[in-house]
Coordinates of C-alpha atoms and ligand atoms in Angstrom, one line a residue:
M21 CA 0.0 0.0 0.0
M22 CA 1.2 3.5 -0.9
S23 CA 2.0 5.5 2.3
K24 CA 0.5 8.9 2.7
Q25 CA 2.1 11.7 0.8
I26 CA 4.5 13.9 2.6
Q27 CA 3.1 17.4 3.0
V28 CA 5.6 20.0 2.0
G29 CA 5.8 23.8 2.3
I30 CA 8.2 25.7 0.1
I31 CA 9.9 28.9 1.2
G32 CA 11.6 30.7 -1.7
L33 CA 10.5 30.3 -5.3
G34 CA 13.4 31.8 -7.3
G35 CA 15.8 30.1 -9.6
M36 CA 16.4 27.0 -7.5
G37 CA 13.2 26.9 -5.4
G38 CA 11.1 27.3 -8.6
K39 CA 12.9 24.3 -10.1
L40 CA 12.6 22.0 -7.1
F41 CA 8.9 23.1 -6.7
H42 CA 8.2 21.5 -10.1
T43 CA 10.1 18.4 -9.1
F44 CA 8.1 18.2 -5.8
L45 CA 4.8 18.6 -7.8
A46 CA 5.7 15.7 -10.1
H47 CA 7.0 13.4 -7.3
P48 CA 4.5 10.7 -6.1
D49 CA 5.9 10.8 -2.5
F50 CA 5.1 14.5 -1.9
Q51 CA 2.2 16.9 -1.9
V52 CA 3.0 20.6 -2.0
T53 CA 0.6 22.1 0.5
A54 CA 1.6 25.7 0.7
V55 CA 4.2 28.1 -0.8
C56 CA 5.8 31.3 0.3
D57 CA 8.0 34.0 -1.3
T58 CA 8.4 37.6 -0.2
D59 CA 7.7 38.4 -3.9
A60 CA 3.9 38.1 -3.8
N61 CA 3.6 37.6 -7.6
R62 CA 5.9 34.6 -7.5
S63 CA 4.1 33.1 -4.5
E64 CA 0.6 33.5 -6.0
E65 CA 1.7 32.3 -9.4
A66 CA 3.2 29.1 -8.0
A67 CA 0.1 28.5 -5.8
K68 CA -2.2 28.8 -8.8
E69 CA 0.0 26.5 -10.9
A70 CA -0.3 23.9 -8.1
G71 CA -4.1 24.1 -7.9
D72 CA -4.9 27.1 -5.8
L73 CA -2.8 26.4 -2.7
P74 CA -2.6 28.7 0.2
W75 CA 0.2 31.2 -0.6
Y76 CA 2.2 33.5 1.7
T77 CA 4.7 36.3 1.7
D78 CA 5.5 35.8 5.4
Y79 CA 7.0 32.3 6.2
Q80 CA 5.9 32.6 9.8
L81 CA 2.3 32.5 8.7
L82 CA 3.0 29.5 6.5
L83 CA 4.4 27.7 9.5
Q84 CA 1.4 28.7 11.7
E85 CA -1.4 28.1 9.4
T86 CA -0.7 25.0 7.3
A87 CA -0.3 21.3 8.2
L88 CA 3.2 20.4 7.1
D89 CA 5.5 17.4 7.5
L90 CA 8.5 19.0 5.7
V91 CA 9.7 22.5 4.8
Y92 CA 12.0 23.2 1.9
I93 CA 14.1 26.5 2.3
A94 CA 15.3 28.0 -1.0
V95 CA 15.9 31.6 0.0
P96 CA 19.3 33.4 -0.4
P97 CA 22.0 32.1 1.9
A98 CA 21.9 34.9 4.5
Y99 CA 18.3 34.0 5.4
H100 CA 18.7 30.2 5.8
H101 CA 19.7 30.5 9.4
R102 CA 16.7 32.5 10.8
I103 CA 14.1 30.5 8.8
A104 CA 15.7 27.1 9.5
L105 CA 15.7 27.8 13.3
D106 CA 12.0 28.6 13.1
V107 CA 11.2 25.6 11.0
L108 CA 13.0 23.3 13.5
A109 CA 11.4 25.0 16.5
A110 CA 8.0 24.1 14.8
G111 CA 9.2 20.4 14.7
K112 CA 9.1 20.0 10.9
H113 CA 11.5 17.9 8.8
I114 CA 13.7 20.3 6.8
L115 CA 15.4 20.4 3.4
C116 CA 17.7 23.4 3.1
E117 CA 19.6 24.8 0.2
K118 CA 23.3 24.9 0.2
P119 CA 25.5 26.4 1.5
L120 CA 23.9 25.6 4.9
A121 CA 24.4 29.1 6.2
N122 CA 26.3 32.3 5.7
T123 CA 28.8 31.9 8.6
L124 CA 30.2 29.0 10.5
E125 CA 28.5 30.2 13.8
E126 CA 25.1 30.1 12.0
A127 CA 25.8 26.6 10.6
D128 CA 26.8 25.4 14.0
E129 CA 23.5 26.6 15.6
M130 CA 21.5 25.1 12.8
R131 CA 23.1 21.6 13.1
E132 CA 22.6 21.7 16.9
A133 CA 19.0 22.8 16.5
A134 CA 18.4 20.0 14.0
Q135 CA 19.8 17.4 16.3
R136 CA 17.7 18.7 19.2
A137 CA 14.5 18.8 17.1
G138 CA 14.9 15.0 16.3
V139 CA 13.6 15.6 12.7
V140 CA 15.1 14.6 9.4
H141 CA 17.5 17.3 8.3
A142 CA 18.7 17.3 4.7
M143 CA 20.5 19.5 2.2
N144 CA 20.1 19.9 -1.5
F145 CA 23.4 18.8 -2.9
P146 CA 22.0 17.4 -6.2
T147 CA 25.3 16.7 -8.0
Y148 CA 25.8 13.9 -5.5
Y149 CA 22.8 12.2 -7.0
R150 CA 23.8 12.6 -10.7
A151 CA 24.3 9.5 -12.7
A152 CA 27.8 10.8 -13.7
F153 CA 28.9 11.1 -10.1
R154 CA 27.4 7.7 -9.2
E155 CA 29.4 6.1 -12.1
L156 CA 32.5 8.0 -11.1
S157 CA 32.3 6.7 -7.5
A158 CA 31.5 3.1 -8.7
R159 CA 34.5 3.1 -11.0
M160 CA 36.7 4.5 -8.3
A161 CA 35.6 1.7 -5.9
Q162 CA 36.3 -0.9 -8.6
G163 CA 39.9 0.4 -8.9
F164 CA 39.7 2.2 -12.2
L165 CA 42.0 5.0 -10.9
G166 CA 44.6 2.9 -9.0
E167 CA 46.0 5.2 -6.3
V168 CA 44.5 8.6 -6.5
R169 CA 47.4 11.1 -6.5
R170 CA 45.5 14.4 -7.0
V171 CA 42.0 15.9 -7.0
E172 CA 41.5 19.1 -9.0
I173 CA 38.5 21.4 -8.8
T174 CA 38.3 23.9 -11.7
T175 CA 35.6 26.5 -11.9
H176 CA 36.1 28.9 -14.8
F177 CA 33.4 31.5 -15.6
H178 CA 33.4 33.7 -18.5
Q179 CA 31.0 35.9 -16.5
W180 CA 30.0 35.9 -12.9
P181 CA 27.1 36.3 -12.1
R182 CA 26.2 34.3 -15.3
P183 CA 23.9 36.1 -17.7
W184 CA 21.0 33.7 -16.8
Q185 CA 21.5 34.0 -13.1
Q186 CA 21.0 37.7 -12.3
N187 CA 19.6 38.3 -8.8
P188 CA 20.2 40.9 -6.1
W189 CA 22.7 38.8 -4.1
I190 CA 24.7 36.5 -6.2
G191 CA 27.4 39.0 -7.3
G192 CA 27.8 40.5 -3.8
R193 CA 30.5 39.8 -1.3
E194 CA 28.2 39.3 1.7
Q195 CA 26.5 36.1 0.4
G196 CA 27.3 35.7 -3.3
G197 CA 30.3 34.7 -5.3
F198 CA 31.2 31.5 -7.1
V199 CA 33.2 30.2 -4.1
R200 CA 30.1 30.3 -1.9
E201 CA 27.8 29.3 -4.7
V202 CA 29.6 26.5 -6.6
M203 CA 32.5 25.2 -4.5
P204 CA 30.3 23.7 -1.8
H205 CA 29.1 21.0 -4.3
Y206 CA 32.7 19.9 -4.9
I207 CA 33.8 20.2 -1.3
H208 CA 30.9 17.9 -0.5
L209 CA 31.8 15.4 -3.3
T210 CA 35.5 15.4 -2.2
K211 CA 34.4 14.7 1.4
S212 CA 32.0 12.0 0.3
L213 CA 34.8 10.2 -1.6
F214 CA 37.8 10.8 0.6
G215 CA 36.7 12.0 4.1
K216 CA 37.4 15.1 6.1
V217 CA 39.5 18.1 5.2
A218 CA 42.3 18.8 7.6
A219 CA 43.8 22.0 6.4
V220 CA 43.0 24.8 3.9
D221 CA 45.3 27.3 2.2
S222 CA 43.6 29.9 0.1
Q223 CA 44.3 33.0 -1.8
L224 CA 41.4 35.1 -3.1
E225 CA 41.2 37.8 -5.7
Y226 CA 38.8 40.7 -5.4
P227 CA 37.8 43.6 -7.5
E228 CA 38.1 47.2 -6.2
D229 CA 34.4 47.5 -5.4
P230 CA 34.2 46.4 -1.7
Q231 CA 30.7 45.1 -2.1
A232 CA 31.5 42.9 -5.1
C233 CA 32.3 39.2 -4.8
E234 CA 35.7 37.5 -5.6
T235 CA 36.9 37.1 -9.1
G236 CA 39.5 34.4 -8.4
I237 CA 40.6 31.7 -5.9
V238 CA 43.7 29.5 -5.9
A239 CA 43.6 27.1 -3.0
T240 CA 44.8 23.8 -1.7
L241 CA 43.0 21.4 0.7
R242 CA 44.9 18.8 2.7
L243 CA 42.7 15.8 3.5
E244 CA 43.0 13.8 6.8
D245 CA 43.4 10.7 4.7
G246 CA 43.6 11.3 1.0
P247 CA 45.3 13.1 -1.9
P248 CA 46.1 16.8 -2.1
V249 CA 43.2 18.9 -3.6
L250 CA 43.9 21.8 -5.8
M251 CA 41.2 24.5 -6.5
N252 CA 41.5 26.9 -9.4
G253 CA 38.5 29.3 -9.7
V254 CA 38.4 32.4 -11.9
S255 CA 35.8 34.6 -13.4
Q256 CA 35.6 37.4 -16.0
I257 CA 37.9 35.5 -18.4
A258 CA 37.5 34.9 -22.1
R259 CA 37.0 31.2 -22.1
K260 CA 33.5 29.6 -22.0
E261 CA 32.3 28.4 -18.6
R262 CA 33.9 25.1 -17.5
I263 CA 33.5 23.3 -14.3
A264 CA 35.5 20.1 -13.7
F265 CA 36.1 17.8 -10.8
T266 CA 39.0 15.6 -11.8
L267 CA 40.6 12.6 -10.0
Y268 CA 44.1 11.8 -11.2
G269 CA 45.2 8.2 -10.4
T270 CA 48.1 6.0 -11.2
K271 CA 46.0 3.8 -13.5
G272 CA 43.3 6.1 -14.7
T273 CA 41.7 9.6 -14.7
L274 CA 38.1 10.4 -14.1
A275 CA 36.5 13.8 -14.5
L276 CA 33.0 15.1 -13.8
V277 CA 32.7 17.9 -16.3
D278 CA 30.1 20.7 -16.4
W279 CA 28.0 18.9 -13.7
S280 CA 26.7 16.0 -15.7
R281 CA 29.3 14.7 -18.1
L282 CA 31.7 11.9 -17.1
E283 CA 35.1 11.6 -18.9
G284 CA 37.7 9.0 -18.3
G285 CA 40.9 7.6 -19.6
G286 CA 43.6 5.0 -18.8
V287 CA 47.4 5.3 -18.7
G288 CA 48.7 7.7 -21.4
E289 CA 45.2 8.1 -22.9
E290 CA 43.2 11.2 -23.7
L291 CA 40.0 11.6 -21.7
T292 CA 36.9 10.5 -23.6
E293 CA 33.2 10.7 -22.6
I294 CA 31.8 7.8 -20.7
A295 CA 28.1 7.3 -21.3
V296 CA 25.9 7.4 -18.3
G297 CA 22.2 6.6 -18.1
P298 CA 19.6 9.4 -18.1
T299 CA 18.3 10.0 -14.5
D300 CA 16.5 12.8 -12.8
H301 CA 18.9 13.6 -10.0
L302 CA 16.6 16.1 -8.3
A303 CA 13.8 13.5 -8.2
D304 CA 16.3 10.9 -7.0
M305 CA 17.3 13.2 -4.1
L306 CA 13.6 13.6 -3.2
T307 CA 13.1 9.8 -3.3
Q308 CA 16.0 9.4 -0.8
L309 CA 14.5 12.1 1.4
A310 CA 11.1 10.5 1.4
S311 CA 12.6 7.2 2.3
T312 CA 14.5 8.8 5.2
I313 CA 11.4 10.5 6.5
R314 CA 9.3 7.3 6.3
T315 CA 11.8 4.6 7.3
G316 CA 14.9 6.3 8.6
E317 CA 16.8 4.6 5.7
G318 CA 17.9 6.8 2.9
D319 CA 21.0 8.6 1.5
V320 CA 20.5 12.2 2.4
V321 CA 23.2 14.8 3.0
D322 CA 22.4 16.0 6.5
F323 CA 23.2 19.2 8.4
E324 CA 26.3 17.6 9.9
A325 CA 27.7 17.2 6.4
G326 CA 26.5 20.7 5.6
F327 CA 28.4 22.0 8.6
D328 CA 31.6 20.3 7.5
V329 CA 31.3 21.9 4.1
Q330 CA 30.6 25.3 5.7
N331 CA 33.8 24.9 7.8
V332 CA 35.9 24.4 4.7
L333 CA 34.1 27.2 2.8
E334 CA 34.7 29.7 5.6
R335 CA 38.4 28.8 5.7
L336 CA 38.6 29.2 2.0
L337 CA 37.1 32.7 2.4
Q338 CA 39.2 33.7 5.3
S339 CA 41.7 35.6 3.1
R340 CA 38.8 37.8 1.9
G341 CA 40.6 40.7 3.6
Ligands
LIG410 N1 21.4 23.1 -4.9 C1 21.8 23.7 -6.0 O1 22.3 23.2 -7.0 C2 21.5 25.2 -6.1 C3 21.5 25.9 -7.3 C4 21.2 27.3 -7.3 C5 21.0 27.9 -6.1 N2 21.0 27.2 -4.9 C6 20.8 27.9 -3.6 O2 19.4 28.1 -3.4 C7 19.2 29.3 -2.7 C8 18.3 30.2 -3.5 O3 19.1 30.6 -4.7 P1 18.3 31.1 -6.0 O4 19.3 31.0 -7.1 O5 17.0 30.4 -6.1 O6 18.0 32.6 -5.6 P2 16.9 33.6 -6.1 O7 17.3 34.9 -5.7 O8 16.6 33.3 -7.6 O9 15.6 33.1 -5.3 C9 15.4 33.4 -4.0 C10 13.9 33.6 -3.7 O10 13.7 33.7 -2.3 C11 12.8 34.8 -2.1 N3 13.0 35.3 -0.7 C12 14.0 36.0 -0.2 N4 13.9 36.2 1.1 C13 12.8 35.5 1.5 C14 12.1 35.3 2.7 N5 12.6 35.8 3.9 N6 11.0 34.5 2.7 C15 10.5 34.0 1.6 N7 11.1 34.2 0.4 C16 12.2 34.9 0.3 C17 13.1 35.8 -3.2 O11 12.0 36.7 -3.4 C18 13.4 34.9 -4.3 O12 12.2 34.6 -5.1 C19 20.6 29.8 -2.3 O13 21.0 29.3 -1.1 C20 21.5 29.2 -3.4 O14 22.8 29.1 -3.0 C21 21.3 25.9 -4.9

């Protein structure tokens, strides 16, 4: 027998929240019960699309007035903390966007509150659920790489913020920048494959405008038990955007390129594309979340993992000067 659908409230319906709202709507394990965005038009439009749901511009009212099992938070990073603490105080399961918070102190309070609340706490790190990453980890476990000698995280942007990603915060130093926005995915993947990061050494480049986000990072991470990790991020350069997570081994190389493509090669070979099956990684993430809420068994990225990522992120940003 099909269990009852999980009632979900969504706070934040912008670029990411709007996307996952549609994934929630199509997913059999969930029922979207109410939506909220400080932009009334966005909130009302989403509510209409989902069949005249209650809609809000104040998340406190959403929490007070609707029967919810789970709340998904997809507001800009500086507001995760306040809203998450209120959701947890209301005893709801929580799915929060990455990065967990905007400072390490906030992230620490959030993970403690989540532990105390005794609810399921999960984060949206969707690359972890992509078929290309699943295949990369499977091949690594089968010995395709031999001994891994180096991990390289490359994030090159022709333009940051990207032309399609213009919003009020993503180009700002307070909560935007590609280090906060993109690196957490790859810090998390590195941690999931190799374990904890022991030390961080980072150099950032900033433009003259004190409000504007970084334009470059050169950093190394030392793992407690794993190969050296090299980060090379730069924006406002001529070349087309390219994001690559590359594992160099003694027997082979594997690279996750531009989020979804897997490339690999053996000794002395060029990297070529490895075909991976079509999957809906966002839907897969939600399936794991539903299973964790219903049975306690599921592969979710919890707030503890989110805190670990935040810890590395804040150390990367320490040279922000
Ligand atoms: N997991 C991923 O792959 C991924 C991808 C993109 C963005 N994100 C994360 O998702 C979050 C949102 O990013 P985005 O690109 O959707 O931003 P966005 O600016 O496009 O959308 C944010 C939305 O939140 C609303 N909002 C702001 N404050 C609010 C509040 N107090 N209550 C209710 N609504 C509020 C805004 O009106 C806007 O509609 C960020 O944390 C970002 O880092 C994650």
